[in-house]
Each structure stands twice: as structure tokens, then as C-alpha cells.
mmCIF file of N, CA and C in Angstrom:
data_model
loop_
_atom_site.group_PDB
_atom_site.id
_atom_site.type_symbol
_atom_site.label_atom_id
_atom_site.label_comp_id
_atom_site.label_asym_id
_atom_site.label_seq_id
_atom_site.Cartn_x
_atom_site.Cartn_y
_atom_site.Cartn_z
ATOM 1 N N UNK A 15 81.331 -43.607 23.981
ATOM 2 C CA UNK A 15 79.901 -43.781 23.856
ATOM 3 C C UNK A 15 79.242 -42.418 23.676
ATOM 4 N N UNK A 16 78.300 -42.406 22.767
ATOM 5 C CA UNK A 16 77.582 -41.165 22.532
ATOM 6 C C UNK A 16 76.457 -41.044 23.559
ATOM 7 N N UNK A 17 76.457 -39.918 24.248
ATOM 8 C CA UNK A 17 75.415 -39.678 25.254
ATOM 9 C C UNK A 17 74.685 -38.385 24.917
ATOM 10 N N UNK A 18 73.419 -38.362 25.190
ATOM 11 C CA UNK A 18 72.642 -37.133 25.025
ATOM 12 C C UNK A 18 72.195 -36.704 26.413
ATOM 13 N N UNK A 19 72.458 -35.434 26.711
ATOM 14 C CA UNK A 19 72.075 -34.935 28.028
ATOM 15 C C UNK A 19 70.550 -34.892 28.124
ATOM 16 N N UNK A 20 70.035 -35.260 29.271
ATOM 17 C CA UNK A 20 68.584 -35.262 29.476
ATOM 18 C C UNK A 20 68.052 -33.837 29.422
ATOM 19 N N UNK A 21 66.961 -33.626 28.674
ATOM 20 C CA UNK A 21 66.354 -32.289 28.578
ATOM 21 C C UNK A 21 65.587 -31.977 29.855
ATOM 22 N N UNK A 22 65.857 -30.829 30.423
ATOM 23 C CA UNK A 22 65.160 -30.432 31.642
ATOM 24 C C UNK A 22 63.760 -29.935 31.331
ATOM 25 N N UNK A 23 62.873 -30.048 32.296
ATOM 26 C CA UNK A 23 61.506 -29.562 32.073
ATOM 27 C C UNK A 23 61.456 -28.072 32.407
ATOM 28 N N UNK A 24 60.785 -27.333 31.560
ATOM 29 C CA UNK A 24 60.676 -25.888 31.755
ATOM 30 C C UNK A 24 59.586 -25.598 32.785
ATOM 31 N N UNK A 25 59.864 -24.640 33.653
ATOM 32 C CA UNK A 25 58.857 -24.265 34.652
ATOM 33 C C UNK A 25 58.148 -22.965 34.270
ATOM 34 N N UNK A 26 58.488 -22.411 33.131
ATOM 35 C CA UNK A 26 57.864 -21.163 32.694
ATOM 36 C C UNK A 26 56.854 -21.439 31.587
ATOM 37 N N UNK A 27 56.406 -20.390 30.937
ATOM 38 C CA UNK A 27 55.559 -20.550 29.772
ATOM 39 C C UNK A 27 54.078 -20.696 30.066
ATOM 40 N N UNK A 28 53.619 -20.156 31.184
ATOM 41 C CA UNK A 28 52.198 -20.272 31.510
ATOM 42 C C UNK A 28 51.523 -18.905 31.595
ATOM 43 N N UNK A 29 52.040 -17.905 30.925
ATOM 44 C CA UNK A 29 51.442 -16.571 31.008
ATOM 45 C C UNK A 29 50.352 -16.426 29.958
ATOM 46 N N UNK A 30 49.279 -15.721 30.307
ATOM 47 C CA UNK A 30 48.174 -15.524 29.367
ATOM 48 C C UNK A 30 48.318 -14.162 28.687
ATOM 49 N N UNK A 31 47.772 -14.031 27.491
ATOM 50 C CA UNK A 31 47.867 -12.741 26.798
ATOM 51 C C UNK A 31 47.009 -11.674 27.488
ATOM 52 N N UNK A 32 47.359 -10.410 27.290
ATOM 53 C CA UNK A 32 46.600 -9.307 27.873
ATOM 54 C C UNK A 32 45.190 -9.244 27.318
ATOM 55 N N UNK A 33 44.264 -8.673 28.073
ATOM 56 C CA UNK A 33 42.859 -8.654 27.679
ATOM 57 C C UNK A 33 42.431 -7.361 27.003
ATOM 58 N N UNK A 34 43.339 -6.407 26.837
ATOM 59 C CA UNK A 34 43.055 -5.141 26.144
ATOM 60 C C UNK A 34 41.890 -4.387 26.781
ATOM 61 N N UNK A 35 41.919 -4.271 28.099
ATOM 62 C CA UNK A 35 40.875 -3.548 28.814
ATOM 63 C C UNK A 35 41.235 -2.067 28.896
ATOM 64 N N UNK A 36 40.273 -1.252 29.284
ATOM 65 C CA UNK A 36 40.544 0.156 29.522
ATOM 66 C C UNK A 36 39.622 1.069 28.746
ATOM 67 N N UNK A 37 39.898 2.369 28.878
ATOM 68 C CA UNK A 37 39.100 3.385 28.198
ATOM 69 C C UNK A 37 39.547 3.444 26.743
ATOM 70 N N UNK A 38 38.594 3.308 25.821
ATOM 71 C CA UNK A 38 38.903 3.327 24.390
ATOM 72 C C UNK A 38 38.628 4.684 23.775
ATOM 73 N N UNK A 39 37.617 5.395 24.288
ATOM 74 C CA UNK A 39 37.278 6.723 23.784
ATOM 75 C C UNK A 39 37.180 7.652 24.992
ATOM 76 N N UNK A 40 37.886 8.769 24.948
ATOM 77 C CA UNK A 40 37.997 9.648 26.105
ATOM 78 C C UNK A 40 36.978 10.782 26.057
ATOM 79 N N UNK A 41 36.863 11.523 27.158
ATOM 80 C CA UNK A 41 35.892 12.603 27.270
ATOM 81 C C UNK A 41 36.069 13.654 26.190
ATOM 82 N N UNK A 42 34.942 14.087 25.614
ATOM 83 C CA UNK A 42 34.971 15.103 24.575
ATOM 84 C C UNK A 42 35.053 14.545 23.165
ATOM 85 N N UNK A 43 35.434 13.289 23.017
ATOM 86 C CA UNK A 43 35.530 12.696 21.690
ATOM 87 C C UNK A 43 34.139 12.312 21.182
ATOM 88 N N UNK A 44 33.982 12.295 19.862
ATOM 89 C CA UNK A 44 32.700 12.004 19.225
ATOM 90 C C UNK A 44 32.574 10.504 18.989
ATOM 91 N N UNK A 45 31.389 9.967 19.267
ATOM 92 C CA UNK A 45 31.116 8.542 19.048
ATOM 93 C C UNK A 45 29.861 8.392 18.193
ATOM 94 N N UNK A 46 29.733 7.229 17.578
ATOM 95 C CA UNK A 46 28.519 6.867 16.850
ATOM 96 C C UNK A 46 27.912 5.664 17.568
ATOM 97 N N UNK A 47 26.640 5.365 17.343
ATOM 98 C CA UNK A 47 26.023 4.235 18.044
ATOM 99 C C UNK A 47 26.801 2.937 17.834
ATOM 100 N N UNK A 48 27.034 2.236 18.918
ATOM 101 C CA UNK A 48 27.752 0.977 18.871
ATOM 102 C C UNK A 48 29.225 1.079 19.217
ATOM 103 N N UNK A 49 29.773 2.286 19.246
ATOM 104 C CA UNK A 49 31.187 2.449 19.607
ATOM 105 C C UNK A 49 31.417 2.032 21.049
ATOM 106 N N UNK A 50 32.467 1.256 21.265
ATOM 107 C CA UNK A 50 32.845 0.858 22.625
ATOM 108 C C UNK A 50 33.604 2.003 23.267
ATOM 109 N N UNK A 51 33.158 2.405 24.452
ATOM 110 C CA UNK A 51 33.796 3.501 25.168
ATOM 111 C C UNK A 51 34.789 2.944 26.191
ATOM 112 N N UNK A 52 34.370 1.925 26.968
ATOM 113 C CA UNK A 52 35.238 1.324 27.992
ATOM 114 C C UNK A 52 35.052 -0.181 27.992
ATOM 115 N N UNK A 53 36.166 -0.911 28.072
ATOM 116 C CA UNK A 53 36.114 -2.346 28.327
ATOM 117 C C UNK A 53 36.672 -2.543 29.729
ATOM 118 N N UNK A 54 35.920 -3.230 30.586
ATOM 119 C CA UNK A 54 36.296 -3.321 31.997
ATOM 120 C C UNK A 54 35.841 -4.637 32.600
ATOM 121 N N UNK A 55 36.417 -4.962 33.731
ATOM 122 C CA UNK A 55 35.981 -6.098 34.540
ATOM 123 C C UNK A 55 35.307 -5.513 35.767
ATOM 124 N N UNK A 56 34.024 -5.754 35.920
ATOM 125 C CA UNK A 56 33.282 -5.129 37.003
ATOM 126 C C UNK A 56 32.848 -3.739 36.587
ATOM 127 N N UNK A 57 32.289 -2.978 37.523
ATOM 128 C CA UNK A 57 31.779 -1.659 37.174
ATOM 129 C C UNK A 57 32.638 -0.562 37.779
ATOM 130 N N UNK A 58 33.843 -0.396 37.237
ATOM 131 C CA UNK A 58 34.684 0.740 37.615
ATOM 132 C C UNK A 58 33.999 2.015 37.141
ATOM 133 N N UNK A 59 33.427 1.962 35.925
ATOM 134 C CA UNK A 59 32.633 3.052 35.370
ATOM 135 C C UNK A 59 31.200 2.572 35.241
ATOM 136 N N UNK A 60 30.246 3.460 35.492
ATOM 137 C CA UNK A 60 28.830 3.117 35.419
ATOM 138 C C UNK A 60 28.194 3.811 34.222
ATOM 139 N N UNK A 61 27.166 3.189 33.624
ATOM 140 C CA UNK A 61 26.520 3.807 32.468
ATOM 141 C C UNK A 61 25.617 4.974 32.866
ATOM 142 N N UNK A 62 25.704 6.057 32.095
ATOM 143 C CA UNK A 62 24.842 7.222 32.299
ATOM 144 C C UNK A 62 23.792 7.257 31.204
ATOM 145 N N UNK A 63 23.509 8.456 30.691
ATOM 146 C CA UNK A 63 22.498 8.593 29.652
ATOM 147 C C UNK A 63 23.085 8.303 28.275
ATOM 148 N N UNK A 64 22.265 7.710 27.434
ATOM 149 C CA UNK A 64 22.603 7.417 26.037
ATOM 150 C C UNK A 64 23.763 6.448 25.878
ATOM 151 N N UNK A 65 24.010 5.616 26.887
ATOM 152 C CA UNK A 65 25.000 4.546 26.771
ATOM 153 C C UNK A 65 24.374 3.257 27.298
ATOM 154 N N UNK A 66 24.927 2.139 26.888
ATOM 155 C CA UNK A 66 24.465 0.844 27.372
ATOM 156 C C UNK A 66 25.616 0.083 27.983
ATOM 157 N N UNK A 67 25.276 -0.987 28.718
ATOM 158 C CA UNK A 67 26.310 -1.817 29.316
ATOM 159 C C UNK A 67 26.090 -3.260 28.883
ATOM 160 N N UNK A 68 27.131 -3.864 28.342
ATOM 161 C CA UNK A 68 27.057 -5.236 27.883
ATOM 162 C C UNK A 68 27.155 -6.229 29.020
ATOM 163 N N UNK A 69 27.021 -7.491 28.658
ATOM 164 C CA UNK A 69 27.048 -8.572 29.642
ATOM 165 C C UNK A 69 28.395 -8.666 30.358
ATOM 166 N N UNK A 70 29.471 -8.250 29.663
ATOM 167 C CA UNK A 70 30.814 -8.285 30.273
ATOM 168 C C UNK A 70 31.222 -6.912 30.810
ATOM 169 N N UNK A 71 30.232 -6.059 31.103
ATOM 170 C CA UNK A 71 30.410 -4.713 31.663
ATOM 171 C C UNK A 71 31.034 -3.717 30.690
ATOM 172 N N UNK A 72 31.057 -4.044 29.405
ATOM 173 C CA UNK A 72 31.538 -3.104 28.398
ATOM 174 C C UNK A 72 30.517 -1.979 28.242
ATOM 175 N N UNK A 73 30.994 -0.743 28.250
ATOM 176 C CA UNK A 73 30.107 0.410 28.082
ATOM 177 C C UNK A 73 30.221 0.892 26.644
ATOM 178 N N UNK A 74 29.053 1.070 25.993
ATOM 179 C CA UNK A 74 29.034 1.445 24.579
ATOM 180 C C UNK A 74 28.008 2.548 24.342
ATOM 181 N N UNK A 75 28.189 3.271 23.248
ATOM 182 C CA UNK A 75 27.300 4.378 22.900
ATOM 183 C C UNK A 75 26.029 3.861 22.228
ATOM 184 N N UNK A 76 24.901 4.519 22.503
ATOM 185 C CA UNK A 76 23.642 4.168 21.837
ATOM 186 C C UNK A 76 23.177 5.275 20.896
ATOM 187 N N UNK A 77 23.785 6.467 20.990
ATOM 188 C CA UNK A 77 23.468 7.576 20.085
ATOM 189 C C UNK A 77 24.778 8.236 19.653
ATOM 190 N N UNK A 78 24.690 9.090 18.634
ATOM 191 C CA UNK A 78 25.869 9.846 18.197
ATOM 192 C C UNK A 78 26.002 11.089 19.060
ATOM 193 N N UNK A 79 27.222 11.390 19.472
ATOM 194 C CA UNK A 79 27.442 12.575 20.299
ATOM 195 C C UNK A 79 28.822 12.565 20.928
ATOM 196 N N UNK A 80 29.005 13.418 21.932
ATOM 197 C CA UNK A 80 30.290 13.556 22.618
ATOM 198 C C UNK A 80 30.260 12.802 23.947
ATOM 199 N N UNK A 81 31.360 12.148 24.260
ATOM 200 C CA UNK A 81 31.479 11.372 25.505
ATOM 201 C C UNK A 81 31.730 12.319 26.674
ATOM 202 N N UNK A 82 31.095 12.008 27.802
ATOM 203 C CA UNK A 82 31.257 12.829 29.002
ATOM 204 C C UNK A 82 31.437 11.917 30.213
ATOM 205 N N UNK A 83 32.487 12.163 30.993
ATOM 206 C CA UNK A 83 32.737 11.429 32.236
ATOM 207 C C UNK A 83 32.349 12.342 33.389
ATOM 208 N N UNK A 84 31.569 11.815 34.353
ATOM 209 C CA UNK A 84 31.160 12.631 35.496
ATOM 210 C C UNK A 84 31.248 11.831 36.785
ATOM 211 N N UNK A 85 31.844 12.450 37.813
ATOM 212 C CA UNK A 85 31.891 11.832 39.143
ATOM 213 C C UNK A 85 30.621 12.235 39.880
ATOM 214 N N UNK A 86 29.924 11.249 40.440
ATOM 215 C CA UNK A 86 28.678 11.515 41.135
ATOM 216 C C UNK A 86 28.753 10.960 42.550
ATOM 217 N N UNK A 87 27.583 10.856 43.185
ATOM 218 C CA UNK A 87 27.504 10.419 44.576
ATOM 219 C C UNK A 87 28.163 9.051 44.776
ATOM 220 N N UNK A 88 28.684 8.865 45.959
ATOM 221 C CA UNK A 88 29.289 7.583 46.297
ATOM 222 C C UNK A 88 30.628 7.341 45.625
ATOM 223 N N UNK A 89 31.184 8.368 44.998
ATOM 224 C CA UNK A 89 32.470 8.207 44.337
ATOM 225 C C UNK A 89 32.386 7.439 43.018
ATOM 226 N N UNK A 90 31.175 7.270 42.479
ATOM 227 C CA UNK A 90 31.017 6.551 41.213
ATOM 228 C C UNK A 90 31.273 7.484 40.033
ATOM 229 N N UNK A 91 31.857 6.934 38.998
ATOM 230 C CA UNK A 91 32.077 7.683 37.771
ATOM 231 C C UNK A 91 31.088 7.194 36.724
ATOM 232 N N UNK A 92 30.292 8.123 36.204
ATOM 233 C CA UNK A 92 29.294 7.786 35.193
ATOM 234 C C UNK A 92 29.757 8.288 33.835
ATOM 235 N N UNK A 93 29.484 7.505 32.814
ATOM 236 C CA UNK A 93 29.814 7.878 31.448
ATOM 237 C C UNK A 93 28.509 8.115 30.701
ATOM 238 N N UNK A 94 28.421 9.264 30.042
ATOM 239 C CA UNK A 94 27.239 9.612 29.253
ATOM 240 C C UNK A 94 27.678 10.032 27.864
ATOM 241 N N UNK A 95 26.725 10.022 26.934
ATOM 242 C CA UNK A 95 26.961 10.577 25.610
ATOM 243 C C UNK A 95 25.988 11.732 25.447
ATOM 244 N N UNK A 96 26.520 12.923 25.168
ATOM 245 C CA UNK A 96 25.702 14.115 24.973
ATOM 246 C C UNK A 96 25.424 14.233 23.475
ATOM 247 N N UNK A 97 24.165 14.081 23.051
ATOM 248 C CA UNK A 97 23.858 14.149 21.615
ATOM 249 C C UNK A 97 24.173 15.531 21.042
ATOM 250 N N UNK A 98 24.443 15.548 19.731
ATOM 251 C CA UNK A 98 24.685 16.827 19.040
ATOM 252 C C UNK A 98 23.415 17.677 19.110
ATOM 253 N N UNK A 99 23.537 18.993 19.197
ATOM 254 C CA UNK A 99 22.343 19.855 19.260
ATOM 255 C C UNK A 99 21.436 19.690 18.042
ATOM 256 N N UNK A 100 22.002 19.472 16.865
ATOM 257 C CA UNK A 100 21.195 19.318 15.655
ATOM 258 C C UNK A 100 20.335 18.054 15.734
ATOM 259 N N UNK A 101 20.889 16.985 16.307
ATOM 260 C CA UNK A 101 20.130 15.734 16.433
ATOM 261 C C UNK A 101 19.078 15.836 17.526
ATOM 262 N N UNK A 102 19.362 16.597 18.571
ATOM 263 C CA UNK A 102 18.420 16.721 19.675
ATOM 264 C C UNK A 102 17.148 17.448 19.203
ATOM 265 N N UNK A 103 17.318 18.363 18.221
ATOM 266 C CA UNK A 103 16.170 19.113 17.717
ATOM 267 C C UNK A 103 15.263 18.237 16.840
ATOM 268 N N UNK A 104 15.843 17.216 16.214
ATOM 269 C CA UNK A 104 15.059 16.361 15.318
ATOM 270 C C UNK A 104 14.132 15.430 16.051
#
């Protein structure tokens, strides 16, 4: 008699894909308005000057310039964008 072995049920296969979080542009690098600097869950990094924070806590540039990370009071790290000197004069 031909028999087929019963297929067992798999207990694996429930992993979700990575969310691609983290720092995308590092200190000293040049950004243009709209560039995403950090994608994060919660406020590991806080917005400083010339940056905005999205609804999902993504920090992005609002002006063209160089990215700057600074540790401030309470152990918080703030991210700012320092505009180019030529643009600041305009």
C-alpha cells in the first residue's frame, strides 16, 4: 500500500523584517532640506536648531548645512544643522 507520511506543522516562520532604524547622516556631513538624519523609536535623539521631528520621531533637516550632535543637560543628545556661512549672510 502506498502511504504518504503526514506533513508536520512548522513552528517557525514568524519573524518580521528589520525596520532600518538608526543614524543616516553623521556629524559633520552636509545635508539639504528634507534629508533624514535619524530614524528612531522614541526620542533617543532630540531636535535642535534647524531640524524638525516627524510624527514617528524621525529627525530631518530644514535648512542646508552641516550636521552637529551635541550632548546637553540631562544626558540628552541634540541634533542641529549649522547653516553654511554664505547662506547665513543672505
